[in-house]
Amino acid sequence: MKLPPPLEAVVESLQKLPGVGAKSAQRMALHLLKEGPEAMAHLAHQLQQAAEKVGFCQVCGAFTDQPTCPICLDPRRDPSSLVVVAEASNVLSFERSGHFRGRYHVLGGLISPLRGVGPDQLRVRELLKRLEDGAIQEIILATNPTVDGEATASWLARILEPIGVRTTRIGLGLPIGSDLEYADELTLDRAMEGRRPVG
């Protein structure tokens, strides 16, 4: 039996989410339908609110509903240590672990020649600007251990070397080809402890 076109459109939209296959999308859509119009309207309203109110921190690039995120505003965070990640979702992964008490910088992607993404399309200028006052003593490169992640980390290490700031790379615990977004707290803790100098 074919689903009615409006419901099929919902299934197709849900399938575009990462990690959601055809069967999961259909189960979600049917569950929402079963919950009724109020539940669907509530979800639609919350999605609209998130779209309107959530953006990126003007300092680090993490998710926030204010111009500057709570992490950047927190005076208890260590201003001398900066973890550089590819995506804002990676900040959430590190924060869940509770191990890192410094600050973050989100690049907004990875260098990927095959996708046509070069260094100029990332938040590299903003990173270099943050280094100007000399407060940051260590940069921890925490890009995914993929081809693009490794290429980005190597490129960043090369441009950071003349500046003289200590640059390390997360190490132990993250298998090649994995994604930081799905790493558990213990794995991220071990990766942080096993970081090593770059270059």
PDB file of N, CA, C and O in Angstrom, residues 56-128:
ATOM      1  N   PHE A  56      25.038  30.988  15.065  1.00  0.00           N
ATOM      2  CA  PHE A  56      26.407  30.639  15.423  1.00  0.00           C
ATOM      3  C   PHE A  56      27.062  31.779  16.196  1.00  0.00           C
ATOM      4  O   PHE A  56      26.861  32.948  15.885  1.00  0.00           O
ATOM      5  N   CYS A  57      27.833  31.406  17.196  1.00  0.00           N
ATOM      6  CA  CYS A  57      28.554  32.374  18.019  1.00  0.00           C
ATOM      7  C   CYS A  57      29.486  33.208  17.143  1.00  0.00           C
ATOM      8  O   CYS A  57      30.225  32.662  16.322  1.00  0.00           O
ATOM      9  N   GLN A  58      29.486  34.519  17.337  1.00  0.00           N
ATOM     10  CA  GLN A  58      30.330  35.404  16.538  1.00  0.00           C
ATOM     11  C   GLN A  58      31.811  35.245  16.877  1.00  0.00           C
ATOM     12  O   GLN A  58      32.671  35.653  16.103  1.00  0.00           O
ATOM     13  N   VAL A  59      32.114  34.631  18.027  1.00  0.00           N
ATOM     14  CA  VAL A  59      33.514  34.426  18.416  1.00  0.00           C
ATOM     15  C   VAL A  59      34.015  33.060  17.964  1.00  0.00           C
ATOM     16  O   VAL A  59      34.981  32.955  17.218  1.00  0.00           O
ATOM     17  N   CYS A  60      33.342  31.989  18.424  1.00  0.00           N
ATOM     18  CA  CYS A  60      33.868  30.641  18.179  1.00  0.00           C
ATOM     19  C   CYS A  60      33.164  29.879  17.070  1.00  0.00           C
ATOM     20  O   CYS A  60      33.717  28.934  16.523  1.00  0.00           O
ATOM     21  N   GLY A  61      31.921  30.232  16.758  1.00  0.00           N
ATOM     22  CA  GLY A  61      31.190  29.527  15.711  1.00  0.00           C
ATOM     23  C   GLY A  61      30.313  28.395  16.217  1.00  0.00           C
ATOM     24  O   GLY A  61      29.726  27.665  15.425  1.00  0.00           O
ATOM     25  N   ALA A  62      30.194  28.214  17.544  1.00  0.00           N
ATOM     26  CA  ALA A  62      29.323  27.178  18.106  1.00  0.00           C
ATOM     27  C   ALA A  62      27.864  27.627  18.029  1.00  0.00           C
ATOM     28  O   ALA A  62      27.575  28.796  17.826  1.00  0.00           O
ATOM     29  N   PHE A  63      26.932  26.677  18.228  1.00  0.00           N
ATOM     30  CA  PHE A  63      25.514  27.009  18.231  1.00  0.00           C
ATOM     31  C   PHE A  63      25.190  27.911  19.418  1.00  0.00           C
ATOM     32  O   PHE A  63      25.680  27.707  20.520  1.00  0.00           O
ATOM     33  N   THR A  64      24.337  28.904  19.183  1.00  0.00           N
ATOM     34  CA  THR A  64      23.882  29.766  20.271  1.00  0.00           C
ATOM     35  C   THR A  64      22.629  30.514  19.838  1.00  0.00           C
ATOM     36  O   THR A  64      22.358  30.645  18.645  1.00  0.00           O
ATOM     37  N   ASP A  65      21.894  30.991  20.843  1.00  0.00           N
ATOM     38  CA  ASP A  65      20.742  31.841  20.546  1.00  0.00           C
ATOM     39  C   ASP A  65      21.037  33.292  20.926  1.00  0.00           C
ATOM     40  O   ASP A  65      20.140  34.126  20.982  1.00  0.00           O
ATOM     41  N   GLN A  66      22.305  33.583  21.205  1.00  0.00           N
ATOM     42  CA  GLN A  66      22.774  34.925  21.531  1.00  0.00           C
ATOM     43  C   GLN A  66      23.932  35.265  20.584  1.00  0.00           C
ATOM     44  O   GLN A  66      24.493  34.372  19.963  1.00  0.00           O
ATOM     45  N   PRO A  67      24.357  36.521  20.492  1.00  0.00           N
ATOM     46  CA  PRO A  67      25.503  36.841  19.629  1.00  0.00           C
ATOM     47  C   PRO A  67      26.782  36.087  20.031  1.00  0.00           C
ATOM     48  O   PRO A  67      27.539  35.636  19.183  1.00  0.00           O
ATOM     49  N   THR A  68      27.007  35.932  21.355  1.00  0.00           N
ATOM     50  CA  THR A  68      28.177  35.207  21.857  1.00  0.00           C
ATOM     51  C   THR A  68      27.692  34.064  22.739  1.00  0.00           C
ATOM     52  O   THR A  68      26.816  34.250  23.583  1.00  0.00           O
ATOM     53  N   CYS A  69      28.265  32.876  22.553  1.00  0.00           N
ATOM     54  CA  CYS A  69      27.790  31.692  23.277  1.00  0.00           C
ATOM     55  C   CYS A  69      28.231  31.706  24.746  1.00  0.00           C
ATOM     56  O   CYS A  69      29.184  32.392  25.114  1.00  0.00           O
ATOM     57  N   PRO A  70      27.566  30.916  25.594  1.00  0.00           N
ATOM     58  CA  PRO A  70      27.923  30.845  27.016  1.00  0.00           C
ATOM     59  C   PRO A  70      29.357  30.371  27.267  1.00  0.00           C
ATOM     60  O   PRO A  70      29.983  30.790  28.244  1.00  0.00           O
ATOM     61  N   ILE A  71      29.900  29.519  26.409  1.00  0.00           N
ATOM     62  CA  ILE A  71      31.273  29.031  26.604  1.00  0.00           C
ATOM     63  C   ILE A  71      32.258  30.190  26.453  1.00  0.00           C
ATOM     64  O   ILE A  71      33.167  30.356  27.273  1.00  0.00           O
ATOM     65  N   CYS A  72      32.092  30.998  25.426  1.00  0.00           N
ATOM     66  CA  CYS A  72      32.990  32.133  25.216  1.00  0.00           C
ATOM     67  C   CYS A  72      32.849  33.185  26.321  1.00  0.00           C
ATOM     68  O   CYS A  72      33.808  33.889  26.631  1.00  0.00           O
ATOM     69  N   LEU A  73      31.661  33.287  26.916  1.00  0.00           N
ATOM     70  CA  LEU A  73      31.424  34.279  27.963  1.00  0.00           C
ATOM     71  C   LEU A  73      31.812  33.795  29.359  1.00  0.00           C
ATOM     72  O   LEU A  73      31.905  34.595  30.286  1.00  0.00           O
ATOM     73  N   ASP A  74      32.064  32.497  29.502  1.00  0.00           N
ATOM     74  CA  ASP A  74      32.333  31.911  30.821  1.00  0.00           C
ATOM     75  C   ASP A  74      33.754  32.238  31.285  1.00  0.00           C
ATOM     76  O   ASP A  74      34.728  31.742  30.709  1.00  0.00           O
ATOM     77  N   PRO A  75      33.904  33.049  32.348  1.00  0.00           N
ATOM     78  CA  PRO A  75      35.243  33.419  32.814  1.00  0.00           C
ATOM     79  C   PRO A  75      36.001  32.258  33.454  1.00  0.00           C
ATOM     80  O   PRO A  75      37.211  32.331  33.651  1.00  0.00           O
ATOM     81  N   ARG A  76      35.294  31.156  33.759  1.00  0.00           N
ATOM     82  CA  ARG A  76      35.960  29.988  34.357  1.00  0.00           C
ATOM     83  C   ARG A  76      36.653  29.118  33.322  1.00  0.00           C
ATOM     84  O   ARG A  76      37.419  28.231  33.665  1.00  0.00           O
ATOM     85  N   ARG A  77      36.374  29.355  32.037  1.00  0.00           N
ATOM     86  CA  ARG A  77      37.023  28.565  30.981  1.00  0.00           C
ATOM     87  C   ARG A  77      38.466  29.034  30.815  1.00  0.00           C
ATOM     88  O   ARG A  77      38.760  30.225  30.940  1.00  0.00           O
ATOM     89  N   ASP A  78      39.343  28.091  30.484  1.00  0.00           N
ATOM     90  CA  ASP A  78      40.766  28.390  30.294  1.00  0.00           C
ATOM     91  C   ASP A  78      40.967  29.078  28.945  1.00  0.00           C
ATOM     92  O   ASP A  78      40.807  28.447  27.900  1.00  0.00           O
ATOM     93  N   PRO A  79      41.343  30.372  28.939  1.00  0.00           N
ATOM     94  CA  PRO A  79      41.496  31.089  27.667  1.00  0.00           C
ATOM     95  C   PRO A  79      42.789  30.742  26.930  1.00  0.00           C
ATOM     96  O   PRO A  79      42.977  31.162  25.799  1.00  0.00           O
ATOM     97  N   SER A  80      43.660  29.945  27.557  1.00  0.00           N
ATOM     98  CA  SER A  80      44.947  29.636  26.927  1.00  0.00           C
ATOM     99  C   SER A  80      44.898  28.387  26.057  1.00  0.00           C
ATOM    100  O   SER A  80      45.838  28.086  25.341  1.00  0.00           O
ATOM    101  N   SER A  81      43.794  27.643  26.110  1.00  0.00           N
ATOM    102  CA  SER A  81      43.679  26.384  25.384  1.00  0.00           C
ATOM    103  C   SER A  81      42.482  26.435  24.442  1.00  0.00           C
ATOM    104  O   SER A  81      41.369  26.751  24.855  1.00  0.00           O
ATOM    105  N   LEU A  82      42.720  26.120  23.172  1.00  0.00           N
ATOM    106  CA  LEU A  82      41.681  26.240  22.142  1.00  0.00           C
ATOM    107  C   LEU A  82      41.599  24.950  21.325  1.00  0.00           C
ATOM    108  O   LEU A  82      42.583  24.525  20.734  1.00  0.00           O
ATOM    109  N   VAL A  83      40.427  24.323  21.325  1.00  0.00           N
ATOM    110  CA  VAL A  83      40.189  23.154  20.483  1.00  0.00           C
ATOM    111  C   VAL A  83      39.577  23.628  19.173  1.00  0.00           C
ATOM    112  O   VAL A  83      38.576  24.350  19.175  1.00  0.00           O
ATOM    113  N   VAL A  84      40.183  23.237  18.060  1.00  0.00           N
ATOM    114  CA  VAL A  84      39.680  23.589  16.735  1.00  0.00           C
ATOM    115  C   VAL A  84      38.946  22.376  16.159  1.00  0.00           C
ATOM    116  O   VAL A  84      39.515  21.299  16.049  1.00  0.00           O
ATOM    117  N   VAL A  85      37.663  22.571  15.841  1.00  0.00           N
ATOM    118  CA  VAL A  85      36.834  21.500  15.286  1.00  0.00           C
ATOM    119  C   VAL A  85      36.256  21.935  13.948  1.00  0.00           C
ATOM    120  O   VAL A  85      36.253  23.120  13.617  1.00  0.00           O
ATOM    121  N   ALA A  86      35.744  20.967  13.202  1.00  0.00           N
ATOM    122  CA  ALA A  86      35.187  21.272  11.884  1.00  0.00           C
ATOM    123  C   ALA A  86      33.785  21.852  11.971  1.00  0.00           C
ATOM    124  O   ALA A  86      33.456  22.814  11.284  1.00  0.00           O
ATOM    125  N   GLU A  87      32.938  21.261  12.813  1.00  0.00           N
ATOM    126  CA  GLU A  87      31.523  21.635  12.855  1.00  0.00           C
ATOM    127  C   GLU A  87      31.076  21.993  14.265  1.00  0.00           C
ATOM    128  O   GLU A  87      31.625  21.492  15.250  1.00  0.00           O
ATOM    129  N   ALA A  88      30.031  22.803  14.361  1.00  0.00           N
ATOM    130  CA  ALA A  88      29.495  23.210  15.666  1.00  0.00           C
ATOM    131  C   ALA A  88      29.027  22.005  16.476  1.00  0.00           C
ATOM    132  O   ALA A  88      29.114  22.003  17.706  1.00  0.00           O
ATOM    133  N   SER A  89      28.553  20.964  15.809  1.00  0.00           N
ATOM    134  CA  SER A  89      28.105  19.758  16.522  1.00  0.00           C
ATOM    135  C   SER A  89      29.253  19.086  17.265  1.00  0.00           C
ATOM    136  O   SER A  89      29.024  18.415  18.276  1.00  0.00           O
ATOM    137  N   ASN A  90      30.496  19.275  16.803  1.00  0.00           N
ATOM    138  CA  ASN A  90      31.650  18.688  17.489  1.00  0.00           C
ATOM    139  C   ASN A  90      31.867  19.313  18.860  1.00  0.00           C
ATOM    140  O   ASN A  90      32.342  18.656  19.786  1.00  0.00           O
ATOM    141  N   VAL A  91      31.505  20.586  19.017  1.00  0.00           N
ATOM    142  CA  VAL A  91      31.609  21.254  20.316  1.00  0.00           C
ATOM    143  C   VAL A  91      30.707  20.534  21.319  1.00  0.00           C
ATOM    144  O   VAL A  91      31.101  20.285  22.463  1.00  0.00           O
ATOM    145  N   LEU A  92      29.502  20.165  20.885  1.00  0.00           N
ATOM    146  CA  LEU A  92      28.573  19.453  21.763  1.00  0.00           C
ATOM    147  C   LEU A  92      29.177  18.141  22.238  1.00  0.00           C
ATOM    148  O   LEU A  92      29.020  17.762  23.406  1.00  0.00           O
ATOM    149  N   SER A  93      29.878  17.438  21.349  1.00  0.00           N
ATOM    150  CA  SER A  93      30.509  16.164  21.723  1.00  0.00           C
ATOM    151  C   SER A  93      31.546  16.367  22.807  1.00  0.00           C
ATOM    152  O   SER A  93      31.582  15.622  23.797  1.00  0.00           O
ATOM    153  N   PHE A  94      32.407  17.374  22.658  1.00  0.00           N
ATOM    154  CA  PHE A  94      33.432  17.639  23.674  1.00  0.00           C
ATOM    155  C   PHE A  94      32.800  18.092  24.991  1.00  0.00           C
ATOM    156  O   PHE A  94      33.250  17.711  26.069  1.00  0.00           O
ATOM    157  N   GLU A  95      31.764  18.892  24.908  1.00  0.00           N
ATOM    158  CA  GLU A  95      31.114  19.375  26.123  1.00  0.00           C
ATOM    159  C   GLU A  95      30.435  18.241  26.884  1.00  0.00           C
ATOM    160  O   GLU A  95      30.403  18.242  28.106  1.00  0.00           O
ATOM    161  N   ARG A  96      29.893  17.260  26.165  1.00  0.00           N
ATOM    162  CA  ARG A  96      29.289  16.098  26.830  1.00  0.00           C
ATOM    163  C   ARG A  96      30.325  15.342  27.646  1.00  0.00           C
ATOM    164  O   ARG A  96      30.025  14.803  28.701  1.00  0.00           O
ATOM    165  N   SER A  97      31.562  15.286  27.159  1.00  0.00           N
ATOM    166  CA  SER A  97      32.600  14.534  27.877  1.00  0.00           C
ATOM    167  C   SER A  97      32.968  15.214  29.189  1.00  0.00           C
ATOM    168  O   SER A  97      33.375  14.560  30.141  1.00  0.00           O
ATOM    169  N   GLY A  98      32.832  16.546  29.253  1.00  0.00           N
ATOM    170  CA  GLY A  98      33.144  17.280  30.476  1.00  0.00           C
ATOM    171  C   GLY A  98      34.622  17.375  30.796  1.00  0.00           C
ATOM    172  O   GLY A  98      35.005  17.905  31.834  1.00  0.00           O
ATOM    173  N   HIS A  99      35.478  16.898  29.913  1.00  0.00           N
ATOM    174  CA  HIS A  99      36.917  16.848  30.187  1.00  0.00           C
ATOM    175  C   HIS A  99      37.615  18.166  29.853  1.00  0.00           C
ATOM    176  O   HIS A  99      38.461  18.636  30.602  1.00  0.00           O
ATOM    177  N   PHE A 100      37.251  18.755  28.746  1.00  0.00           N
ATOM    178  CA  PHE A 100      37.939  19.949  28.263  1.00  0.00           C
ATOM    179  C   PHE A 100      37.317  21.202  28.869  1.00  0.00           C
ATOM    180  O   PHE A 100      36.114  21.405  28.805  1.00  0.00           O
ATOM    181  N   ARG A 101      38.145  22.072  29.448  1.00  0.00           N
ATOM    182  CA  ARG A 101      37.653  23.291  30.093  1.00  0.00           C
ATOM    183  C   ARG A 101      38.176  24.562  29.430  1.00  0.00           C
ATOM    184  O   ARG A 101      38.124  25.637  30.014  1.00  0.00           O
ATOM    185  N   GLY A 102      38.681  24.431  28.214  1.00  0.00           N
ATOM    186  CA  GLY A 102      39.147  25.605  27.485  1.00  0.00           C
ATOM    187  C   GLY A 102      38.056  26.153  26.585  1.00  0.00           C
ATOM    188  O   GLY A 102      36.871  26.067  26.887  1.00  0.00           O
ATOM    189  N   ARG A 103      38.482  26.709  25.464  1.00  0.00           N
ATOM    190  CA  ARG A 103      37.540  27.314  24.516  1.00  0.00           C
ATOM    191  C   ARG A 103      37.618  26.582  23.175  1.00  0.00           C
ATOM    192  O   ARG A 103      38.468  25.736  22.982  1.00  0.00           O
ATOM    193  N   TYR A 104      36.753  26.988  22.251  1.00  0.00           N
ATOM    194  CA  TYR A 104      36.636  26.302  20.962  1.00  0.00           C
ATOM    195  C   TYR A 104      36.749  27.285  19.800  1.00  0.00           C
ATOM    196  O   TYR A 104      36.512  28.480  19.954  1.00  0.00           O
ATOM    197  N   HIS A 105      37.062  26.694  18.637  1.00  0.00           N
ATOM    198  CA  HIS A 105      36.953  27.438  17.384  1.00  0.00           C
ATOM    199  C   HIS A 105      36.410  26.473  16.338  1.00  0.00           C
ATOM    200  O   HIS A 105      36.985  25.409  16.094  1.00  0.00           O
ATOM    201  N   VAL A 106      35.291  26.844  15.716  1.00  0.00           N
ATOM    202  CA  VAL A 106      34.638  26.019  14.701  1.00  0.00           C
ATOM    203  C   VAL A 106      35.045  26.535  13.320  1.00  0.00           C
ATOM    204  O   VAL A 106      34.850  27.716  13.012  1.00  0.00           O
ATOM    205  N   LEU A 107      35.609  25.648  12.504  1.00  0.00           N
ATOM    206  CA  LEU A 107      36.043  26.027  11.153  1.00  0.00           C
ATOM    207  C   LEU A 107      34.869  26.181  10.187  1.00  0.00           C
ATOM    208  O   LEU A 107      34.948  26.938   9.226  1.00  0.00           O
ATOM    209  N   GLY A 108      33.807  25.430  10.423  1.00  0.00           N
ATOM    210  CA  GLY A 108      32.667  25.477   9.508  1.00  0.00           C
ATOM    211  C   GLY A 108      32.831  24.532   8.330  1.00  0.00           C
ATOM    212  O   GLY A 108      32.219  24.725   7.282  1.00  0.00           O
ATOM    213  N   GLY A 109      33.651  23.503   8.496  1.00  0.00           N
ATOM    214  CA  GLY A 109      33.864  22.511   7.443  1.00  0.00           C
ATOM    215  C   GLY A 109      35.305  22.046   7.427  1.00  0.00           C
ATOM    216  O   GLY A 109      36.095  22.347   8.329  1.00  0.00           O
ATOM    217  N   LEU A 110      35.642  21.311   6.386  1.00  0.00           N
ATOM    218  CA  LEU A 110      36.994  20.787   6.196  1.00  0.00           C
ATOM    219  C   LEU A 110      37.459  21.093   4.781  1.00  0.00           C
ATOM    220  O   LEU A 110      36.647  21.194   3.862  1.00  0.00           O
ATOM    221  N   ILE A 111      38.760  21.220   4.627  1.00  0.00           N
ATOM    222  CA  ILE A 111      39.319  21.371   3.284  1.00  0.00           C
ATOM    223  C   ILE A 111      39.019  20.093   2.508  1.00  0.00           C
ATOM    224  O   ILE A 111      39.322  18.996   2.979  1.00  0.00           O
ATOM    225  N   SER A 112      38.410  20.230   1.355  1.00  0.00           N
ATOM    226  CA  SER A 112      38.038  19.065   0.554  1.00  0.00           C
ATOM    227  C   SER A 112      38.066  19.433  -0.926  1.00  0.00           C
ATOM    228  O   SER A 112      37.079  19.924  -1.472  1.00  0.00           O
ATOM    229  N   PRO A 113      39.210  19.217  -1.583  1.00  0.00           N
ATOM    230  CA  PRO A 113      39.304  19.559  -3.012  1.00  0.00           C
ATOM    231  C   PRO A 113      38.230  18.883  -3.860  1.00  0.00           C
ATOM    232  O   PRO A 113      37.718  19.478  -4.801  1.00  0.00           O
ATOM    233  N   LEU A 114      37.855  17.650  -3.510  1.00  0.00           N
ATOM    234  CA  LEU A 114      36.841  16.937  -4.295  1.00  0.00           C
ATOM    235  C   LEU A 114      35.473  17.605  -4.207  1.00  0.00           C
ATOM    236  O   LEU A 114      34.670  17.523  -5.131  1.00  0.00           O
ATOM    237  N   ARG A 115      35.203  18.265  -3.080  1.00  0.00           N
ATOM    238  CA  ARG A 115      33.925  18.974  -2.926  1.00  0.00           C
ATOM    239  C   ARG A 115      34.063  20.453  -3.253  1.00  0.00           C
ATOM    240  O   ARG A 115      33.121  21.226  -3.075  1.00  0.00           O
ATOM    241  N   GLY A 116      35.248  20.863  -3.649  1.00  0.00           N
ATOM    242  CA  GLY A 116      35.476  22.257  -3.996  1.00  0.00           C
ATOM    243  C   GLY A 116      35.567  23.181  -2.790  1.00  0.00           C
ATOM    244  O   GLY A 116      35.280  24.375  -2.896  1.00  0.00           O
ATOM    245  N   VAL A 117      35.967  22.636  -1.632  1.00  0.00           N
ATOM    246  CA  VAL A 117      36.090  23.455  -0.416  1.00  0.00           C
ATOM    247  C   VAL A 117      37.568  23.711  -0.145  1.00  0.00           C
ATOM    248  O   VAL A 117      38.341  22.783   0.084  1.00  0.00           O
ATOM    249  N   GLY A 118      37.943  24.982  -0.195  1.00  0.00           N
ATOM    250  CA  GLY A 118      39.319  25.372   0.087  1.00  0.00           C
ATOM    251  C   GLY A 118      39.416  26.100   1.412  1.00  0.00           C
ATOM    252  O   GLY A 118      38.401  26.404   2.046  1.00  0.00           O
ATOM    253  N   PRO A 119      40.628  26.415   1.851  1.00  0.00           N
ATOM    254  CA  PRO A 119      40.837  27.107   3.131  1.00  0.00           C
ATOM    255  C   PRO A 119      40.103  28.445   3.237  1.00  0.00           C
ATOM    256  O   PRO A 119      39.679  28.828   4.325  1.00  0.00           O
ATOM    257  N   ASP A 120      39.933  29.130   2.099  1.00  0.00           N
ATOM    258  CA  ASP A 120      39.260  30.439   2.126  1.00  0.00           C
ATOM    259  C   ASP A 120      37.788  30.348   2.500  1.00  0.00           C
ATOM    260  O   ASP A 120      37.174  31.343   2.876  1.00  0.00           O
ATOM    261  N   GLN A 121      37.218  29.156   2.388  1.00  0.00           N
ATOM    262  CA  GLN A 121      35.804  28.982   2.715  1.00  0.00           C
ATOM    263  C   GLN A 121      35.599  28.577   4.175  1.00  0.00           C
ATOM    264  O   GLN A 121      34.468  28.409   4.610  1.00  0.00           O
ATOM    265  N   LEU A 122      36.684  28.422   4.912  1.00  0.00           N
ATOM    266  CA  LEU A 122      36.603  28.063   6.332  1.00  0.00           C
ATOM    267  C   LEU A 122      36.897  29.289   7.194  1.00  0.00           C
ATOM    268  O   LEU A 122      37.388  30.304   6.709  1.00  0.00           O
ATOM    269  N   ARG A 123      36.642  29.183   8.476  1.00  0.00           N
ATOM    270  CA  ARG A 123      36.844  30.301   9.403  1.00  0.00           C
ATOM    271  C   ARG A 123      38.298  30.323   9.903  1.00  0.00           C
ATOM    272  O   ARG A 123      38.560  30.308  11.105  1.00  0.00           O
ATOM    273  N   VAL A 124      39.223  30.387   8.959  1.00  0.00           N
ATOM    274  CA  VAL A 124      40.653  30.391   9.296  1.00  0.00           C
ATOM    275  C   VAL A 124      41.107  31.805   9.658  1.00  0.00           C
ATOM    276  O   VAL A 124      41.856  31.990  10.623  1.00  0.00           O
ATOM    277  N   ARG A 125      40.661  32.820   8.917  1.00  0.00           N
ATOM    278  CA  ARG A 125      41.023  34.209   9.245  1.00  0.00           C
ATOM    279  C   ARG A 125      40.588  34.553  10.666  1.00  0.00           C
ATOM    280  O   ARG A 125      41.322  35.196  11.416  1.00  0.00           O
ATOM    281  N   GLU A 126      39.386  34.093  11.037  1.00  0.00           N
ATOM    282  CA  GLU A 126      38.888  34.343  12.381  1.00  0.00           C
ATOM    283  C   GLU A 126      39.770  33.656  13.437  1.00  0.00           C
ATOM    284  O   GLU A 126      40.007  34.211  14.513  1.00  0.00           O
ATOM    285  N   LEU A 127      40.251  32.462  13.107  1.00  0.00           N
ATOM    286  CA  LEU A 127      41.151  31.747  14.019  1.00  0.00           C
ATOM    287  C   LEU A 127      42.451  32.531  14.212  1.00  0.00           C
ATOM    288  O   LEU A 127      42.905  32.743  15.345  1.00  0.00           O
ATOM    289  N   LEU A 128      43.041  32.985  13.129  1.00  0.00           N
ATOM    290  CA  LEU A 128      44.288  33.737  13.216  1.00  0.00           C
ATOM    291  C   LEU A 128      44.099  35.037  13.993  1.00  0.00           C
ATOM    292  O   LEU A 128      44.982  35.445  14.750  1.00  0.00           O
TER     293      LEU A 128
END
